[in-house]
Amino acid sequence: NSSKSFRHWWSLPLLESPHCSLKFWDNDDVATTLVMACVNNSFFMFDINERSLTQWSSDAGVHSNMFVPKEVNNLVDYPVRLAFNPGSSSKFILGSHGRFVAIDLEKPTPKHCNFFPKKDFRSKLARSNQSPLVKFSDNKDLVLTRKRSRSMSTGSLGNDVSTNFTICLRYNAMLFLDFISENEMVVVEQPWSHIFESLPDPLVSKTFGIA
C-alpha cells in the first residue's frame, strides 16, 4: 500500500480567518512554499521545509490583512484561485470570480492600490466610497506597536503610483485563470449575458403598473 510511505510532516497554525484557497508555489527558484489565501483577502506563505512562515509573511505578521492595501483588504468577495508566474520567483495572482490582484513580493506594499482599467465604473464608485466592491470603515486606523517591515510602504492615496497589488477589473464571471508560460496567462469567462440568452422564454409574463 503506497499510503504507508506517507507520514505526518507539519500541522499549519491557526490563521486569523478561514482559508478558501491554497496552492504550492511550483518554481525551481522558490523553496517549497505553500500559499494560503483567506476569506478576508489576506494570504500567508509557509516554508514547508522549515515548517514556518516565509520571511515575507513573518514581516507582515499574524494579522497580515492589516498590511495589505485597504482596497484589497475590504473586497466583499473572497479569493478562489492562486496563479504563479513561471517567469518570476516573486509574482503571483490572487483571484476571485470577478477580479484578480497582481502581487509582486519584491516591491513595497502600498497603503492604497490602483485599479485597472481606471475607467471601469466599479473602480470609480470604489474611489468615491459608494460601491459594494469595497466596504470602507468609519473607524480610525488601528495603530500597531509592532515594528513595520522595511518592505512596507506608507504612501498615501493619490501620491502612491505603485503598480503592486493592482486590482484588475477587466474580466468578470471567470471560470478559469492560470499561467500557461512565462508572463503569459489565460482567462476563461462565462458572461452573464450569455447565460441569460440560453435560458428559455418565460411561460408566464406579468406586467406591473398598467391599469
PDB file of C-alpha atoms in Angstrom, residues 13 34 36 83 87 141 179:
ATOM      1  CA  PRO A  13      -1.042  27.118  12.622  1.00  0.00           C
ATOM      2  CA  LEU A  34       2.534  26.684   0.356  1.00  0.00           C
ATOM      3  CA  MET A  36      -2.837  30.030   1.554  1.00  0.00           C
ATOM      4  CA  ALA A  83      -1.731  31.581 -10.075  1.00  0.00           C
ATOM      5  CA  GLY A  87       8.968  33.579 -15.219  1.00  0.00           C
ATOM      6  CA  ASP A 141      -6.978  53.070  11.567  1.00  0.00           C
ATOM      7  CA  PHE A 179      -0.373  30.995 -16.406  1.00  0.00           C
TER       8      PHE A 179
END
